[in-house]
Amino acid sequence: MPLLTLAHSPDPDDVFMWWPLGSESEPPVFDTHGFRFHPIAEDIQQLNRRAITSGDLDITAVSIHTYPHIKDRYRLTSCAGSFGDGYGPKLVVRADRRGRVADPLAFVADPSTLVAIPGVNTTAFLVLRVLVGREFRFVELPFDEIPGAVQRGEAAAGLLIHDAQLTYARHDLAELLDIGLRWRDAKGLPLPLGGNAVRRDLDERFGPGALEAVGRLLCRSIAHALDHRREGMERIGARYPELDSSTLDRYLSMYVSQRTLDPGPDGRRAIAELLALGRSSGLSPDAGPLDLLECGPLAQGPRGD
């Protein structure tokens, strides 16, 4: 019985999407046709680097900006994409310094400004770098350490991803710029932040049709999670004591939706636009044609609560 590594970031939307697949200690909630899954939670930049350098994970979350570096080894699934539709990563400073910043992008470009970022391979960094139009000083930190670093004055600004987009005010931080909103205003499209990548060699390792079968199972997991939202929130809520139920619900509503099952025409255009931006800016190689691994019929899970 094949055991596949399923790597994801530790943020709530990823955990919510994959709980139906079970783990080595808990069975899946539906028939996975002989496949078992071993969940691994790691910081997204660590997963980006791991996909680029070793490519050892069978299934992994990656930033869309990372995909051109791994396209020969991995294939993006049509499901499990993370899109900011008029919202997204936020550039923040300490609240007591917000009034001193007239132009956020000029502030970032200033050589005296140090920006804490969640990784050079993240989509958030790519879009901010293009908006600024030049190199700027930054330090890479795990995403959950950035708010504290800005609050303590170790960085002048921070680029926030995941649930920190909703909780930064608790750290006495204030927003300078919403990257997703700026992208929507400029492109008229949602901002494709993260995706899910599956190794292209599954058919060679497990037999013809394995890659497509796994893709359908991943999509079905998301469909089941969406159809059993209340159960999913109860299952994962204890992992995030810092998030009250209303904040958790709001975050999941932002990043796990029908677009997570399928990006739709505008989502596909948005991915292509972002990949083209990375190429034209010289910050990533050519991704080539986008060949998403489509869901297929198993995307339809049972209806529930």
Coordinates of C-alpha atoms in Angstrom, one line a residue, residues 20-291:
P20 CA -10.1 14.0 5.3
L21 CA -7.2 12.1 4.0
G22 CA -6.2 10.9 7.4
S23 CA -2.7 10.0 8.5
E24 CA -0.6 7.0 9.6
S25 CA -2.5 7.0 12.9
E26 CA -6.0 8.0 11.6
P27 CA -7.9 6.5 8.7
P28 CA -9.2 8.6 5.8
V29 CA -12.9 9.4 5.8
F30 CA -13.4 8.0 2.3
D31 CA -11.8 5.3 0.1
T32 CA -8.4 6.3 -1.0
H33 CA -8.0 3.4 -3.3
G34 CA -4.9 1.9 -1.6
F35 CA -3.0 5.2 -1.1
R36 CA -2.1 6.3 2.4
F37 CA -0.8 9.8 3.3
H38 CA 1.8 11.0 5.7
P39 CA 1.2 14.7 6.6
I40 CA 4.2 16.9 7.1
A41 CA 3.8 20.5 8.3
E42 CA 6.7 22.9 7.5
D43 CA 7.2 26.6 6.9
I44 CA 6.3 27.5 3.3
Q45 CA 9.8 28.8 2.5
Q46 CA 11.3 25.6 3.8
L47 CA 8.9 23.7 1.5
N48 CA 9.8 25.9 -1.4
R49 CA 13.5 25.3 -0.9
R50 CA 13.0 21.6 -0.3
A51 CA 11.1 21.3 -3.6
I52 CA 13.9 23.1 -5.4
T53 CA 16.9 21.4 -3.9
S54 CA 15.9 17.8 -3.2
G55 CA 12.4 17.3 -4.5
D56 CA 11.9 14.4 -2.1
L57 CA 8.3 15.0 -1.1
D58 CA 5.6 13.2 -3.1
I59 CA 3.1 16.0 -2.6
T60 CA 3.9 19.5 -1.4
A61 CA 2.6 23.0 -1.0
V62 CA 4.7 25.5 -2.8
S63 CA 4.4 29.2 -3.6
I64 CA 3.4 29.8 -7.2
H65 CA 6.6 31.9 -7.6
T66 CA 8.5 28.7 -6.9
Y67 CA 6.9 26.6 -9.6
P68 CA 9.1 27.5 -12.5
H69 CA 12.1 26.1 -10.5
I70 CA 10.5 22.7 -10.0
K71 CA 8.3 22.2 -13.1
D72 CA 10.4 19.4 -14.5
R73 CA 10.0 17.3 -11.3
Y74 CA 6.5 18.4 -10.1
R75 CA 3.1 19.1 -11.6
L76 CA 0.7 21.7 -10.1
T77 CA -2.8 20.4 -9.2
S78 CA -5.8 22.4 -10.3
C79 CA -7.1 22.1 -6.8
A80 CA -5.6 23.4 -3.5
G81 CA -4.6 26.8 -4.9
S82 CA -4.6 29.8 -2.6
F83 CA -5.9 33.0 -4.1
G84 CA -6.3 36.4 -2.6
D85 CA -9.3 38.0 -4.3
G86 CA -8.8 41.7 -3.6
Y87 CA -6.8 40.9 -0.5
G88 CA -3.6 39.1 0.3
P89 CA -0.2 39.5 1.9
K90 CA 0.2 42.7 3.9
L91 CA 3.1 45.1 4.4
V92 CA 3.1 46.3 8.0
V93 CA 5.0 48.6 10.4
R94 CA 4.6 49.3 14.0
A95 CA 1.4 51.3 14.6
D96 CA 3.3 54.2 16.2
R97 CA 5.4 54.6 13.0
R98 CA 2.5 54.4 10.5
G99 CA 2.0 58.1 10.3
R100 CA 5.7 58.7 9.3
V101 CA 5.3 56.7 6.1
A102 CA 3.8 58.7 3.2
D103 CA 4.8 56.3 0.4
P104 CA 5.0 52.6 1.3
L105 CA 7.0 51.6 -1.8
A106 CA 9.5 54.4 -1.4
F107 CA 9.8 53.5 2.3
V108 CA 10.7 49.9 1.3
A109 CA 13.2 51.1 -1.3
D110 CA 15.0 53.3 1.2
P111 CA 18.4 51.7 2.0
S112 CA 17.9 52.3 5.7
T113 CA 14.7 50.2 5.7
L114 CA 15.0 46.5 6.6
V115 CA 12.0 44.4 5.6
A116 CA 11.3 41.0 7.2
I117 CA 10.0 38.7 4.5
P118 CA 8.7 35.1 4.6
G119 CA 11.1 33.9 1.9
V120 CA 12.5 35.0 -1.5
N121 CA 10.6 32.1 -3.2
T122 CA 7.2 33.3 -2.0
T123 CA 4.7 35.0 -4.2
A124 CA 4.4 37.8 -1.7
F125 CA 8.1 38.7 -2.1
L126 CA 7.9 38.5 -5.9
V127 CA 5.0 40.9 -6.1
L128 CA 6.5 43.3 -3.6
R129 CA 9.8 43.3 -5.4
V130 CA 8.2 44.1 -8.7
L131 CA 6.1 46.8 -7.1
V132 CA 9.1 48.4 -5.6
G133 CA 11.0 48.2 -8.9
R134 CA 14.4 47.6 -7.4
E135 CA 16.3 45.5 -4.9
F136 CA 15.7 46.4 -1.2
R137 CA 17.1 45.2 2.1
F138 CA 15.4 42.3 3.6
V139 CA 15.8 39.4 6.1
E140 CA 14.1 36.1 5.7
L141 CA 12.2 34.8 8.7
P142 CA 9.7 32.0 9.3
F143 CA 6.3 33.6 8.6
D144 CA 5.1 33.4 12.2
E145 CA 8.2 35.2 13.5
I146 CA 7.7 38.3 11.4
P147 CA 5.1 40.2 13.5
G148 CA 7.2 39.9 16.6
A149 CA 10.4 41.0 14.8
V150 CA 8.6 44.2 13.6
Q151 CA 7.0 44.8 16.9
R152 CA 10.5 44.6 18.6
G153 CA 12.0 46.9 16.1
E154 CA 14.3 44.2 14.6
A155 CA 12.9 45.0 11.2
A156 CA 11.3 48.3 10.1
A157 CA 8.6 46.5 8.2
G158 CA 7.2 43.1 7.7
L159 CA 5.6 41.2 4.8
L160 CA 2.8 39.1 6.3
I161 CA 1.3 35.9 4.9
H162 CA -1.1 33.3 6.3
D163 CA -3.3 34.1 9.3
A164 CA -1.0 37.0 10.4
Q165 CA -2.9 39.0 7.7
L166 CA -5.8 39.0 10.2
T167 CA -4.0 39.1 13.5
Y168 CA -1.3 41.7 13.1
A169 CA -3.1 44.4 15.0
R170 CA -2.7 42.3 18.2
H171 CA 1.0 43.0 17.8
D172 CA 0.4 46.8 17.6
L173 CA 1.2 46.7 13.9
A174 CA -0.5 48.8 11.1
E175 CA -1.0 48.1 7.4
L176 CA 1.0 50.0 4.9
L177 CA 0.0 48.1 1.8
D178 CA -2.2 45.2 0.8
I179 CA -0.4 43.3 -1.9
G180 CA -3.4 41.4 -3.1
L181 CA -5.5 44.5 -3.4
R182 CA -2.8 46.3 -5.4
W183 CA -2.6 43.3 -7.7
R184 CA -6.4 43.2 -8.2
D185 CA -6.4 47.0 -9.0
A186 CA -3.5 46.5 -11.5
K187 CA -4.5 43.2 -13.1
G188 CA -8.2 42.8 -12.5
L189 CA -7.4 39.2 -11.3
P190 CA -7.1 37.3 -8.1
L191 CA -3.6 36.9 -6.8
P192 CA -2.4 33.3 -7.0
L193 CA -0.3 32.9 -3.8
G194 CA 0.2 29.2 -3.3
G195 CA -0.3 25.9 -5.0
N196 CA 0.0 22.2 -4.6
A197 CA 2.6 20.2 -6.5
V198 CA 2.7 16.4 -7.1
R199 CA 5.8 14.5 -8.3
R200 CA 5.5 13.7 -12.0
D201 CA 7.0 10.2 -11.5
L202 CA 4.1 8.6 -9.6
D203 CA 3.1 6.5 -12.6
E204 CA 6.6 5.1 -12.9
R205 CA 6.7 4.3 -9.2
F206 CA 3.1 3.0 -8.6
G207 CA 1.8 2.1 -12.0
P208 CA -0.1 3.8 -14.9
G209 CA -2.8 6.2 -13.7
A210 CA -1.3 6.8 -10.2
L211 CA -0.7 10.5 -10.8
E212 CA -4.2 11.2 -11.9
A213 CA -5.7 9.0 -9.2
V214 CA -3.8 10.9 -6.5
G215 CA -4.8 14.2 -8.1
R216 CA -8.5 13.2 -7.8
L217 CA -8.0 12.1 -4.2
L218 CA -6.6 15.5 -3.3
C219 CA -9.5 17.3 -4.9
R220 CA -11.9 15.0 -3.2
S221 CA -10.4 15.8 0.2
I222 CA -11.0 19.5 -0.4
A223 CA -14.5 18.8 -1.5
H224 CA -15.2 16.8 1.6
A225 CA -13.7 19.4 3.8
L226 CA -15.9 22.1 2.2
D227 CA -19.0 19.9 2.5
H228 CA -18.2 19.2 6.2
R229 CA -17.0 22.6 7.2
R230 CA -18.3 22.5 10.8
E231 CA -16.6 19.2 11.5
G232 CA -13.4 20.4 10.0
M233 CA -13.3 23.5 12.1
E234 CA -13.9 21.5 15.2
R235 CA -11.1 19.1 14.2
I236 CA -8.5 21.8 13.6
G237 CA -9.6 24.5 16.0
A238 CA -7.6 23.2 18.9
R239 CA -4.4 23.5 16.9
Y240 CA -4.8 27.3 16.8
P241 CA -5.6 28.6 20.3
E242 CA -4.5 32.1 19.2
L243 CA -7.4 32.2 16.7
D244 CA -11.0 32.5 18.0
S245 CA -13.7 30.7 16.1
S246 CA -14.8 33.8 14.2
T247 CA -11.3 34.6 13.1
L248 CA -10.7 31.0 12.0
D249 CA -14.0 31.0 10.1
R250 CA -13.1 34.3 8.4
Y251 CA -9.6 33.0 7.4
L252 CA -11.0 29.8 6.0
S253 CA -13.6 31.7 4.1
M254 CA -10.8 33.8 2.5
Y255 CA -8.6 30.9 1.4
V256 CA -10.7 27.7 1.1
S257 CA -13.6 28.1 -1.3
Q258 CA -14.9 26.7 -4.6
R259 CA -11.9 28.4 -6.2
T260 CA -9.8 26.0 -4.1
L261 CA -11.4 23.1 -5.9
D262 CA -10.9 24.7 -9.3
P263 CA -9.4 28.1 -10.0
G264 CA -11.7 28.9 -12.9
P265 CA -10.7 30.8 -16.1
D266 CA -9.7 33.9 -14.3
G267 CA -7.6 31.9 -11.8
R268 CA -5.8 30.2 -14.6
R269 CA -5.1 33.5 -16.3
A270 CA -3.9 34.9 -12.9
I271 CA -1.4 32.0 -12.5
A272 CA -0.1 32.5 -16.1
E273 CA 0.2 36.3 -15.5
L274 CA 2.2 35.8 -12.3
L275 CA 4.5 33.3 -13.9
A276 CA 5.0 35.7 -16.8
L277 CA 5.7 38.5 -14.4
G278 CA 8.4 36.5 -12.7
R279 CA 10.0 35.7 -16.0
S280 CA 9.9 39.2 -17.4
S281 CA 11.3 40.6 -14.1
G282 CA 14.2 38.2 -14.2
L283 CA 13.3 36.8 -10.8
S284 CA 12.3 33.3 -12.1
P285 CA 12.9 31.1 -15.1
D286 CA 10.4 30.4 -17.8
A287 CA 7.7 28.1 -16.5
G288 CA 6.7 26.9 -20.0
P289 CA 3.1 25.9 -20.7
L290 CA 0.9 25.5 -17.7
D291 CA -0.3 21.9 -17.5

